[in-house]
Amino acid sequence: MLYRRQEVTDTPATISLDSQYVLLQPSSAWGNVSNFACAEETTTNHFTNQVGAYGVFSFVGDRIVLNGIKTPAGGSLQITFGGGSQTFNQNLTSSSATSECAVLFDHNLVNGTHSVQMTLQAQDDTNRNSSTPELHLFDIQYFFPTIEPTVVPNTDTNHGFTSTSNIYLITLPIIFGFSFLLAGTLFAYKTVKRTIFRFRYPG
């Protein structure tokens, strides 16, 4: 037996850094290049090496992911939600002497509308010897919950037994009742028949 159950899943969506929904400032501090070595061919790398350069955007959902590149030059990415209600700092330094594609930031939130600002900061303690910090971004992913009806089999092993038991509980009294009624009718018929016979043939 099948029944419908509603399941909540997180649906991903992507915001392009070239879209009108993302503001990169100052615009003169940002550049872009395609076909970066560690990314897919269609990926555009938006980058800046100016401390204080930032990007702002908003989304509706419960999770945010920033994809980009970590480099030996490193730096720190400050992510601020809601004008300062939450602030995080992420190290942008690669784990080796070469650049590597990476998730720069991944954070779960309460589902709703969120405004975000991401700002390139000076080097932190792990890369303070670097001359210039770098921020490289591919795209912004956000996730929003959706409710989908799912048809699943009923795993209740007692379901069939319960249904059968209910049928027996309903039908057995009917059968017994009908049997008693039939027996009573036959008994009454025989009694009346004997009475009529005695009346017609007394003695």
PDB file of N, CA and C in Angstrom, residues 27-132:
ATOM      1  N   SER A  27      34.285  49.428  -8.537  1.00  0.00           N
ATOM      2  CA  SER A  27      34.302  48.625  -9.768  1.00  0.00           C
ATOM      3  C   SER A  27      35.683  48.584 -10.404  1.00  0.00           C
ATOM      4  N   SER A  28      36.463  49.655 -10.213  1.00  0.00           N
ATOM      5  CA  SER A  28      37.804  49.708 -10.809  1.00  0.00           C
ATOM      6  C   SER A  28      38.768  48.727 -10.151  1.00  0.00           C
ATOM      7  N   ALA A  29      38.400  48.228  -8.965  1.00  0.00           N
ATOM      8  CA  ALA A  29      39.289  47.315  -8.231  1.00  0.00           C
ATOM      9  C   ALA A  29      39.055  45.861  -8.601  1.00  0.00           C
ATOM     10  N   TRP A  30      38.032  45.606  -9.395  1.00  0.00           N
ATOM     11  CA  TRP A  30      37.677  44.229  -9.739  1.00  0.00           C
ATOM     12  C   TRP A  30      37.985  43.932 -11.204  1.00  0.00           C
ATOM     13  N   GLY A  31      38.508  42.726 -11.435  1.00  0.00           N
ATOM     14  CA  GLY A  31      38.724  42.241 -12.794  1.00  0.00           C
ATOM     15  C   GLY A  31      38.160  40.845 -12.922  1.00  0.00           C
ATOM     16  N   ASN A  32      38.186  40.301 -14.125  1.00  0.00           N
ATOM     17  CA  ASN A  32      37.730  38.921 -14.304  1.00  0.00           C
ATOM     18  C   ASN A  32      38.478  38.277 -15.454  1.00  0.00           C
ATOM     19  N   VAL A  33      38.607  36.976 -15.371  1.00  0.00           N
ATOM     20  CA  VAL A  33      39.269  36.202 -16.403  1.00  0.00           C
ATOM     21  C   VAL A  33      38.600  34.834 -16.482  1.00  0.00           C
ATOM     22  N   SER A  34      38.470  34.300 -17.686  1.00  0.00           N
ATOM     23  CA  SER A  34      37.853  32.985 -17.866  1.00  0.00           C
ATOM     24  C   SER A  34      38.927  31.906 -17.950  1.00  0.00           C
ATOM     25  N   ASN A  35      38.466  30.660 -17.865  1.00  0.00           N
ATOM     26  CA  ASN A  35      39.337  29.501 -18.046  1.00  0.00           C
ATOM     27  C   ASN A  35      40.501  29.473 -17.057  1.00  0.00           C
ATOM     28  N   PHE A  36      40.198  29.749 -15.803  1.00  0.00           N
ATOM     29  CA  PHE A  36      41.244  29.658 -14.793  1.00  0.00           C
ATOM     30  C   PHE A  36      41.656  28.201 -14.646  1.00  0.00           C
ATOM     31  N   ALA A  37      42.910  27.966 -14.338  1.00  0.00           N
ATOM     32  CA  ALA A  37      43.504  26.626 -14.415  1.00  0.00           C
ATOM     33  C   ALA A  37      42.726  25.554 -13.662  1.00  0.00           C
ATOM     34  N   CYS A  38      42.255  25.853 -12.455  1.00  0.00           N
ATOM     35  CA  CYS A  38      41.655  24.800 -11.641  1.00  0.00           C
ATOM     36  C   CYS A  38      40.133  24.769 -11.738  1.00  0.00           C
ATOM     37  N   ALA A  39      39.555  25.574 -12.604  1.00  0.00           N
ATOM     38  CA  ALA A  39      38.091  25.654 -12.688  1.00  0.00           C
ATOM     39  C   ALA A  39      37.588  25.068 -13.999  1.00  0.00           C
ATOM     40  N   GLU A  40      36.264  24.961 -14.113  1.00  0.00           N
ATOM     41  CA  GLU A  40      35.668  24.503 -15.358  1.00  0.00           C
ATOM     42  C   GLU A  40      35.862  25.560 -16.441  1.00  0.00           C
ATOM     43  N   GLU A  41      35.764  25.129 -17.697  1.00  0.00           N
ATOM     44  CA  GLU A  41      36.039  26.033 -18.809  1.00  0.00           C
ATOM     45  C   GLU A  41      35.090  27.227 -18.849  1.00  0.00           C
ATOM     46  N   THR A  42      33.861  27.021 -18.377  1.00  0.00           N
ATOM     47  CA  THR A  42      32.865  28.089 -18.446  1.00  0.00           C
ATOM     48  C   THR A  42      32.893  29.012 -17.226  1.00  0.00           C
ATOM     49  N   THR A  43      33.781  28.740 -16.288  1.00  0.00           N
ATOM     50  CA  THR A  43      33.822  29.527 -15.059  1.00  0.00           C
ATOM     51  C   THR A  43      34.571  30.837 -15.268  1.00  0.00           C
ATOM     52  N   THR A  44      33.994  31.913 -14.743  1.00  0.00           N
ATOM     53  CA  THR A  44      34.664  33.215 -14.763  1.00  0.00           C
ATOM     54  C   THR A  44      35.166  33.535 -13.364  1.00  0.00           C
ATOM     55  N   ASN A  45      36.422  33.880 -13.276  1.00  0.00           N
ATOM     56  CA  ASN A  45      37.047  34.204 -12.001  1.00  0.00           C
ATOM     57  C   ASN A  45      37.020  35.720 -11.812  1.00  0.00           C
ATOM     58  N   HIS A  46      36.259  36.180 -10.839  1.00  0.00           N
ATOM     59  CA  HIS A  46      36.249  37.598 -10.480  1.00  0.00           C
ATOM     60  C   HIS A  46      37.245  37.797  -9.346  1.00  0.00           C
ATOM     61  N   PHE A  47      38.148  38.753  -9.508  1.00  0.00           N
ATOM     62  CA  PHE A  47      39.211  38.879  -8.520  1.00  0.00           C
ATOM     63  C   PHE A  47      39.504  40.345  -8.200  1.00  0.00           C
ATOM     64  N   THR A  48      40.076  40.531  -7.019  1.00  0.00           N
ATOM     65  CA  THR A  48      40.560  41.845  -6.596  1.00  0.00           C
ATOM     66  C   THR A  48      41.728  41.648  -5.638  1.00  0.00           C
ATOM     67  N   ASN A  49      42.654  42.596  -5.644  1.00  0.00           N
ATOM     68  CA  ASN A  49      43.753  42.578  -4.671  1.00  0.00           C
ATOM     69  C   ASN A  49      43.803  43.891  -3.896  1.00  0.00           C
ATOM     70  N   GLN A  50      42.687  44.576  -3.870  1.00  0.00           N
ATOM     71  CA  GLN A  50      42.607  45.842  -3.141  1.00  0.00           C
ATOM     72  C   GLN A  50      41.926  45.622  -1.794  1.00  0.00           C
ATOM     73  N   VAL A  51      42.655  45.886  -0.724  1.00  0.00           N
ATOM     74  CA  VAL A  51      42.086  45.746   0.613  1.00  0.00           C
ATOM     75  C   VAL A  51      40.906  46.705   0.760  1.00  0.00           C
ATOM     76  N   GLY A  52      39.799  46.177   1.250  1.00  0.00           N
ATOM     77  CA  GLY A  52      38.600  46.993   1.408  1.00  0.00           C
ATOM     78  C   GLY A  52      37.624  46.864   0.257  1.00  0.00           C
ATOM     79  N   ALA A  53      38.052  46.264  -0.865  1.00  0.00           N
ATOM     80  CA  ALA A  53      37.113  46.018  -1.969  1.00  0.00           C
ATOM     81  C   ALA A  53      36.048  45.039  -1.486  1.00  0.00           C
ATOM     82  N   TYR A  54      34.831  45.227  -1.945  1.00  0.00           N
ATOM     83  CA  TYR A  54      33.742  44.417  -1.394  1.00  0.00           C
ATOM     84  C   TYR A  54      32.681  44.116  -2.451  1.00  0.00           C
ATOM     85  N   GLY A  55      31.831  43.181  -2.104  1.00  0.00           N
ATOM     86  CA  GLY A  55      30.656  42.851  -2.908  1.00  0.00           C
ATOM     87  C   GLY A  55      29.459  42.717  -1.988  1.00  0.00           C
ATOM     88  N   VAL A  56      28.297  43.167  -2.443  1.00  0.00           N
ATOM     89  CA  VAL A  56      27.077  43.060  -1.636  1.00  0.00           C
ATOM     90  C   VAL A  56      25.983  42.401  -2.471  1.00  0.00           C
ATOM     91  N   PHE A  57      25.145  41.632  -1.813  1.00  0.00           N
ATOM     92  CA  PHE A  57      24.022  40.970  -2.474  1.00  0.00           C
ATOM     93  C   PHE A  57      23.029  40.523  -1.411  1.00  0.00           C
ATOM     94  N   SER A  58      21.851  40.111  -1.850  1.00  0.00           N
ATOM     95  CA  SER A  58      20.821  39.570  -0.955  1.00  0.00           C
ATOM     96  C   SER A  58      20.289  38.271  -1.532  1.00  0.00           C
ATOM     97  N   PHE A  59      19.746  37.435  -0.675  1.00  0.00           N
ATOM     98  CA  PHE A  59      19.121  36.196  -1.125  1.00  0.00           C
ATOM     99  C   PHE A  59      18.075  35.769  -0.113  1.00  0.00           C
ATOM    100  N   VAL A  60      17.189  34.886  -0.552  1.00  0.00           N
ATOM    101  CA  VAL A  60      16.176  34.311   0.329  1.00  0.00           C
ATOM    102  C   VAL A  60      16.461  32.817   0.439  1.00  0.00           C
ATOM    103  N   GLY A  61      16.766  32.344   1.623  1.00  0.00           N
ATOM    104  CA  GLY A  61      17.082  30.930   1.797  1.00  0.00           C
ATOM    105  C   GLY A  61      17.616  30.644   3.181  1.00  0.00           C
ATOM    106  N   ASP A  62      18.264  29.471   3.315  1.00  0.00           N
ATOM    107  CA  ASP A  62      18.764  29.053   4.626  1.00  0.00           C
ATOM    108  C   ASP A  62      20.215  28.586   4.602  1.00  0.00           C
ATOM    109  N   ARG A  63      20.912  28.830   3.458  1.00  0.00           N
ATOM    110  CA  ARG A  63      22.321  28.434   3.388  1.00  0.00           C
ATOM    111  C   ARG A  63      23.006  29.233   2.285  1.00  0.00           C
ATOM    112  N   ILE A  64      24.274  29.579   2.506  1.00  0.00           N
ATOM    113  CA  ILE A  64      25.043  30.340   1.521  1.00  0.00           C
ATOM    114  C   ILE A  64      26.412  29.685   1.332  1.00  0.00           C
ATOM    115  N   VAL A  65      26.855  29.597   0.077  1.00  0.00           N
ATOM    116  CA  VAL A  65      28.156  29.009  -0.247  1.00  0.00           C
ATOM    117  C   VAL A  65      28.867  29.933  -1.234  1.00  0.00           C
ATOM    118  N   LEU A  66      30.109  30.291  -0.929  1.00  0.00           N
ATOM    119  CA  LEU A  66      30.931  31.091  -1.831  1.00  0.00           C
ATOM    120  C   LEU A  66      32.019  30.198  -2.408  1.00  0.00           C
ATOM    121  N   ASN A  67      32.059  30.087  -3.726  1.00  0.00           N
ATOM    122  CA  ASN A  67      33.057  29.262  -4.411  1.00  0.00           C
ATOM    123  C   ASN A  67      34.103  30.157  -5.062  1.00  0.00           C
ATOM    124  N   GLY A  68      35.364  29.755  -4.962  1.00  0.00           N
ATOM    125  CA  GLY A  68      36.411  30.566  -5.561  1.00  0.00           C
ATOM    126  C   GLY A  68      37.753  29.877  -5.556  1.00  0.00           C
ATOM    127  N   ILE A  69      38.796  30.660  -5.349  1.00  0.00           N
ATOM    128  CA  ILE A  69      40.164  30.146  -5.398  1.00  0.00           C
ATOM    129  C   ILE A  69      40.929  30.627  -4.168  1.00  0.00           C
ATOM    130  N   LYS A  70      41.682  29.718  -3.576  1.00  0.00           N
ATOM    131  CA  LYS A  70      42.634  30.089  -2.541  1.00  0.00           C
ATOM    132  C   LYS A  70      44.022  30.144  -3.173  1.00  0.00           C
ATOM    133  N   THR A  71      44.810  31.141  -2.807  1.00  0.00           N
ATOM    134  CA  THR A  71      46.128  31.332  -3.400  1.00  0.00           C
ATOM    135  C   THR A  71      47.183  31.448  -2.303  1.00  0.00           C
ATOM    136  N   PRO A  72      48.464  31.308  -2.664  1.00  0.00           N
ATOM    137  CA  PRO A  72      49.527  31.506  -1.670  1.00  0.00           C
ATOM    138  C   PRO A  72      49.528  32.925  -1.107  1.00  0.00           C
ATOM    139  N   ALA A  73      49.067  33.886  -1.904  1.00  0.00           N
ATOM    140  CA  ALA A  73      49.027  35.278  -1.432  1.00  0.00           C
ATOM    141  C   ALA A  73      48.030  35.442  -0.303  1.00  0.00           C
ATOM    142  N   GLY A  74      46.933  34.691  -0.391  1.00  0.00           N
ATOM    143  CA  GLY A  74      45.971  34.645   0.701  1.00  0.00           C
ATOM    144  C   GLY A  74      45.255  35.945   0.965  1.00  0.00           C
ATOM    145  N   GLY A  75      45.163  36.259   2.248  1.00  0.00           N
ATOM    146  CA  GLY A  75      44.331  37.361   2.687  1.00  0.00           C
ATOM    147  C   GLY A  75      43.199  36.812   3.527  1.00  0.00           C
ATOM    148  N   SER A  76      42.286  37.667   3.883  1.00  0.00           N
ATOM    149  CA  SER A  76      41.161  37.263   4.709  1.00  0.00           C
ATOM    150  C   SER A  76      39.876  37.817   4.107  1.00  0.00           C
ATOM    151  N   LEU A  77      38.857  36.982   4.065  1.00  0.00           N
ATOM    152  CA  LEU A  77      37.554  37.402   3.553  1.00  0.00           C
ATOM    153  C   LEU A  77      36.607  37.579   4.734  1.00  0.00           C
ATOM    154  N   GLN A  78      36.109  38.792   4.890  1.00  0.00           N
ATOM    155  CA  GLN A  78      35.142  39.071   5.950  1.00  0.00           C
ATOM    156  C   GLN A  78      33.733  39.011   5.363  1.00  0.00           C
ATOM    157  N   ILE A  79      32.877  38.182   5.950  1.00  0.00           N
ATOM    158  CA  ILE A  79      31.489  38.046   5.506  1.00  0.00           C
ATOM    159  C   ILE A  79      30.585  38.571   6.607  1.00  0.00           C
ATOM    160  N   THR A  80      29.762  39.555   6.269  1.00  0.00           N
ATOM    161  CA  THR A  80      28.882  40.191   7.241  1.00  0.00           C
ATOM    162  C   THR A  80      27.434  40.027   6.808  1.00  0.00           C
ATOM    163  N   PHE A  81      26.590  39.584   7.734  1.00  0.00           N
ATOM    164  CA  PHE A  81      25.160  39.417   7.471  1.00  0.00           C
ATOM    165  C   PHE A  81      24.362  40.516   8.173  1.00  0.00           C
ATOM    166  N   GLY A  82      23.317  40.979   7.495  1.00  0.00           N
ATOM    167  CA  GLY A  82      22.363  41.899   8.118  1.00  0.00           C
ATOM    168  C   GLY A  82      22.969  43.158   8.679  1.00  0.00           C
ATOM    169  N   GLY A  83      23.945  43.725   7.984  1.00  0.00           N
ATOM    170  CA  GLY A  83      24.528  44.978   8.445  1.00  0.00           C
ATOM    171  C   GLY A  83      25.367  44.861   9.695  1.00  0.00           C
ATOM    172  N   GLY A  84      25.768  43.650  10.051  1.00  0.00           N
ATOM    173  CA  GLY A  84      26.649  43.469  11.196  1.00  0.00           C
ATOM    174  C   GLY A  84      26.116  42.558  12.270  1.00  0.00           C
ATOM    175  N   SER A  85      24.932  41.958  12.043  1.00  0.00           N
ATOM    176  CA  SER A  85      24.367  41.057  13.052  1.00  0.00           C
ATOM    177  C   SER A  85      25.215  39.805  13.221  1.00  0.00           C
ATOM    178  N   GLN A  86      25.870  39.379  12.137  1.00  0.00           N
ATOM    179  CA  GLN A  86      26.803  38.252  12.185  1.00  0.00           C
ATOM    180  C   GLN A  86      27.988  38.560  11.287  1.00  0.00           C
ATOM    181  N   THR A  87      29.196  38.294  11.779  1.00  0.00           N
ATOM    182  CA  THR A  87      30.405  38.538  10.996  1.00  0.00           C
ATOM    183  C   THR A  87      31.342  37.339  11.114  1.00  0.00           C
ATOM    184  N   PHE A  88      31.888  36.927   9.961  1.00  0.00           N
ATOM    185  CA  PHE A  88      32.822  35.797   9.925  1.00  0.00           C
ATOM    186  C   PHE A  88      34.055  36.213   9.122  1.00  0.00           C
ATOM    187  N   ASN A  89      35.209  35.653   9.487  1.00  0.00           N
ATOM    188  CA  ASN A  89      36.448  35.896   8.751  1.00  0.00           C
ATOM    189  C   ASN A  89      37.017  34.568   8.278  1.00  0.00           C
ATOM    190  N   GLN A  90      37.245  34.475   6.976  1.00  0.00           N
ATOM    191  CA  GLN A  90      37.743  33.245   6.369  1.00  0.00           C
ATOM    192  C   GLN A  90      39.141  33.459   5.790  1.00  0.00           C
ATOM    193  N   ASN A  91      40.045  32.535   6.095  1.00  0.00           N
ATOM    194  CA  ASN A  91      41.398  32.576   5.564  1.00  0.00           C
ATOM    195  C   ASN A  91      41.379  32.178   4.087  1.00  0.00           C
ATOM    196  N   LEU A  92      41.982  32.979   3.235  1.00  0.00           N
ATOM    197  CA  LEU A  92      41.997  32.719   1.794  1.00  0.00           C
ATOM    198  C   LEU A  92      43.293  32.080   1.317  1.00  0.00           C
ATOM    199  N   THR A  93      44.163  31.670   2.236  1.00  0.00           N
ATOM    200  CA  THR A  93      45.456  31.109   1.860  1.00  0.00           C
ATOM    201  C   THR A  93      45.326  29.651   1.464  1.00  0.00           C
ATOM    202  N   SER A  94      45.939  29.273   0.350  1.00  0.00           N
ATOM    203  CA  SER A  94      45.902  27.884  -0.103  1.00  0.00           C
ATOM    204  C   SER A  94      46.758  27.017   0.806  1.00  0.00           C
ATOM    205  N   SER A  95      46.472  25.721   0.780  1.00  0.00           N
ATOM    206  CA  SER A  95      47.207  24.791   1.650  1.00  0.00           C
ATOM    207  C   SER A  95      48.557  24.395   1.064  1.00  0.00           C
ATOM    208  N   SER A  96      48.824  24.814  -0.173  1.00  0.00           N
ATOM    209  CA  SER A  96      50.101  24.486  -0.820  1.00  0.00           C
ATOM    210  C   SER A  96      50.653  25.742  -1.490  1.00  0.00           C
ATOM    211  N   ALA A  97      51.731  25.560  -2.233  1.00  0.00           N
ATOM    212  CA  ALA A  97      52.372  26.696  -2.896  1.00  0.00           C
ATOM    213  C   ALA A  97      51.677  27.073  -4.198  1.00  0.00           C
ATOM    214  N   THR A  98      50.612  26.373  -4.532  1.00  0.00           N
ATOM    215  CA  THR A  98      49.873  26.665  -5.761  1.00  0.00           C
ATOM    216  C   THR A  98      48.436  27.053  -5.425  1.00  0.00           C
ATOM    217  N   SER A  99      47.778  27.649  -6.393  1.00  0.00           N
ATOM    218  CA  SER A  99      46.373  28.024  -6.212  1.00  0.00           C
ATOM    219  C   SER A  99      45.491  26.791  -6.290  1.00  0.00           C
ATOM    220  N   GLU A 100      44.356  26.835  -5.608  1.00  0.00           N
ATOM    221  CA  GLU A 100      43.444  25.698  -5.609  1.00  0.00           C
ATOM    222  C   GLU A 100      41.994  26.175  -5.551  1.00  0.00           C
ATOM    223  N   CYS A 101      41.152  25.534  -6.365  1.00  0.00           N
ATOM    224  CA  CYS A 101      39.725  25.822  -6.297  1.00  0.00           C
ATOM    225  C   CYS A 101      39.199  25.331  -4.955  1.00  0.00           C
ATOM    226  N   ALA A 102      38.336  26.111  -4.342  1.00  0.00           N
ATOM    227  CA  ALA A 102      37.880  25.753  -2.998  1.00  0.00           C
ATOM    228  C   ALA A 102      36.551  26.426  -2.681  1.00  0.00           C
ATOM    229  N   VAL A 103      35.883  25.865  -1.688  1.00  0.00           N
ATOM    230  CA  VAL A 103      34.731  26.540  -1.090  1.00  0.00           C
ATOM    231  C   VAL A 103      35.291  27.540  -0.084  1.00  0.00           C
ATOM    232  N   LEU A 104      35.085  28.818  -0.345  1.00  0.00           N
ATOM    233  CA  LEU A 104      35.633  29.844   0.531  1.00  0.00           C
ATOM    234  C   LEU A 104      34.796  30.038   1.790  1.00  0.00           C
ATOM    235  N   PHE A 105      33.499  29.752   1.669  1.00  0.00           N
ATOM    236  CA  PHE A 105      32.610  29.971   2.816  1.00  0.00           C
ATOM    237  C   PHE A 105      31.356  29.136   2.620  1.00  0.00           C
ATOM    238  N   ASP A 106      30.911  28.489   3.695  1.00  0.00           N
ATOM    239  CA  ASP A 106      29.694  27.666   3.671  1.00  0.00           C
ATOM    240  C   ASP A 106      29.020  27.823   5.028  1.00  0.00           C
ATOM    241  N   HIS A 107      27.807  28.373   5.016  1.00  0.00           N
ATOM    242  CA  HIS A 107      27.176  28.690   6.302  1.00  0.00           C
ATOM    243  C   HIS A 107      25.668  28.476   6.231  1.00  0.00           C
ATOM    244  N   ASN A 108      25.118  27.851   7.278  1.00  0.00           N
ATOM    245  CA  ASN A 108      23.672  27.644   7.398  1.00  0.00           C
ATOM    246  C   ASN A 108      23.040  28.782   8.196  1.00  0.00           C
ATOM    247  N   LEU A 109      21.827  29.156   7.781  1.00  0.00           N
ATOM    248  CA  LEU A 109      21.114  30.261   8.400  1.00  0.00           C
ATOM    249  C   LEU A 109      19.668  29.876   8.654  1.00  0.00           C
ATOM    250  N   VAL A 110      18.969  30.720   9.377  1.00  0.00           N
ATOM    251  CA  VAL A 110      17.521  30.569   9.496  1.00  0.00           C
ATOM    252  C   VAL A 110      16.902  30.975   8.167  1.00  0.00           C
ATOM    253  N   ASN A 111      15.943  30.216   7.673  1.00  0.00           N
ATOM    254  CA  ASN A 111      15.333  30.529   6.393  1.00  0.00           C
ATOM    255  C   ASN A 111      14.703  31.921   6.415  1.00  0.00           C
ATOM    256  N   GLY A 112      15.033  32.720   5.391  1.00  0.00           N
ATOM    257  CA  GLY A 112      14.505  34.083   5.314  1.00  0.00           C
ATOM    258  C   GLY A 112      15.319  34.909   4.340  1.00  0.00           C
ATOM    259  N   THR A 113      15.119  36.221   4.373  1.00  0.00           N
ATOM    260  CA  THR A 113      15.850  37.147   3.509  1.00  0.00           C
ATOM    261  C   THR A 113      17.112  37.616   4.221  1.00  0.00           C
ATOM    262  N   HIS A 114      18.249  37.520   3.532  1.00  0.00           N
ATOM    263  CA  HIS A 114      19.532  37.871   4.140  1.00  0.00           C
ATOM    264  C   HIS A 114      20.299  38.822   3.217  1.00  0.00           C
ATOM    265  N   SER A 115      20.839  39.880   3.791  1.00  0.00           N
ATOM    266  CA  SER A 115      21.750  40.764   3.064  1.00  0.00           C
ATOM    267  C   SER A 115      23.176  40.415   3.477  1.00  0.00           C
ATOM    268  N   VAL A 116      24.073  40.384   2.488  1.00  0.00           N
ATOM    269  CA  VAL A 116      25.442  39.912   2.737  1.00  0.00           C
ATOM    270  C   VAL A 116      26.440  40.907   2.152  1.00  0.00           C
ATOM    271  N   GLN A 117      27.503  41.155   2.896  1.00  0.00           N
ATOM    272  CA  GLN A 117      28.634  41.912   2.369  1.00  0.00           C
ATOM    273  C   GLN A 117      29.896  41.092   2.577  1.00  0.00           C
ATOM    274  N   MET A 118      30.684  40.948   1.500  1.00  0.00           N
ATOM    275  CA  MET A 118      31.958  40.224   1.577  1.00  0.00           C
ATOM    276  C   MET A 118      33.072  41.211   1.240  1.00  0.00           C
ATOM    277  N   THR A 119      34.067  41.300   2.118  1.00  0.00           N
ATOM    278  CA  THR A 119      35.102  42.327   2.010  1.00  0.00           C
ATOM    279  C   THR A 119      36.481  41.694   2.128  1.00  0.00           C
ATOM    280  N   LEU A 120      37.390  42.099   1.242  1.00  0.00           N
ATOM    281  CA  LEU A 120      38.770  41.612   1.314  1.00  0.00           C
ATOM    282  C   LEU A 120      39.513  42.367   2.410  1.00  0.00           C
ATOM    283  N   GLN A 121      40.095  41.605   3.339  1.00  0.00           N
ATOM    284  CA  GLN A 121      40.856  42.186   4.440  1.00  0.00           C
ATOM    285  C   GLN A 121      42.348  41.926   4.240  1.00  0.00           C
ATOM    286  N   ALA A 122      43.158  42.632   5.027  1.00  0.00           N
ATOM    287  CA  ALA A 122      44.604  42.428   4.971  1.00  0.00           C
ATOM    288  C   ALA A 122      44.950  41.030   5.460  1.00  0.00           C
ATOM    289  N   GLN A 123      46.199  40.660   5.265  1.00  0.00           N
ATOM    290  CA  GLN A 123      46.640  39.322   5.633  1.00  0.00           C
ATOM    291  C   GLN A 123      46.469  39.069   7.128  1.00  0.00           C
ATOM    292  N   ASP A 124      46.149  37.824   7.441  1.00  0.00           N
ATOM    293  CA  ASP A 124      46.076  37.457   8.854  1.00  0.00           C
ATOM    294  C   ASP A 124      47.429  36.911   9.300  1.00  0.00           C
ATOM    295  N   ASP A 125      47.492  36.344  10.484  1.00  0.00           N
ATOM    296  CA  ASP A 125      48.772  35.887  11.036  1.00  0.00           C
ATOM    297  C   ASP A 125      49.416  34.786  10.205  1.00  0.00           C
ATOM    298  N   THR A 126      48.608  34.004   9.484  1.00  0.00           N
ATOM    299  CA  THR A 126      49.180  32.880   8.737  1.00  0.00           C
ATOM    300  C   THR A 126      49.810  33.323   7.429  1.00  0.00           C
ATOM    301  N   ASN A 127      49.475  34.532   6.944  1.00  0.00           N
ATOM    302  CA  ASN A 127      50.056  34.954   5.665  1.00  0.00           C
ATOM    303  C   ASN A 127      50.479  36.428   5.699  1.00  0.00           C
ATOM    304  N   ARG A 128      50.906  36.903   6.868  1.00  0.00           N
ATOM    305  CA  ARG A 128      51.239  38.320   6.998  1.00  0.00           C
ATOM    306  C   ARG A 128      52.489  38.694   6.210  1.00  0.00           C
ATOM    307  N   ASN A 129      53.284  37.705   5.781  1.00  0.00           N
ATOM    308  CA  ASN A 129      54.479  38.008   4.995  1.00  0.00           C
ATOM    309  C   ASN A 129      54.171  38.226   3.518  1.00  0.00           C
ATOM    310  N   SER A 130      52.919  37.932   3.098  1.00  0.00           N
ATOM    311  CA  SER A 130      52.544  38.150   1.706  1.00  0.00           C
ATOM    312  C   SER A 130      52.443  39.646   1.443  1.00  0.00           C
ATOM    313  N   SER A 131      52.827  40.047   0.258  1.00  0.00           N
ATOM    314  CA  SER A 131      52.830  41.474  -0.064  1.00  0.00           C
ATOM    315  C   SER A 131      51.424  42.000  -0.324  1.00  0.00           C
ATOM    316  N   THR A 132      50.598  41.224  -1.007  1.00  0.00           N
ATOM    317  CA  THR A 132      49.270  41.697  -1.394  1.00  0.00           C
ATOM    318  C   THR A 132      48.252  40.576  -1.245  1.00  0.00           C
TER     319      THR A 132
END
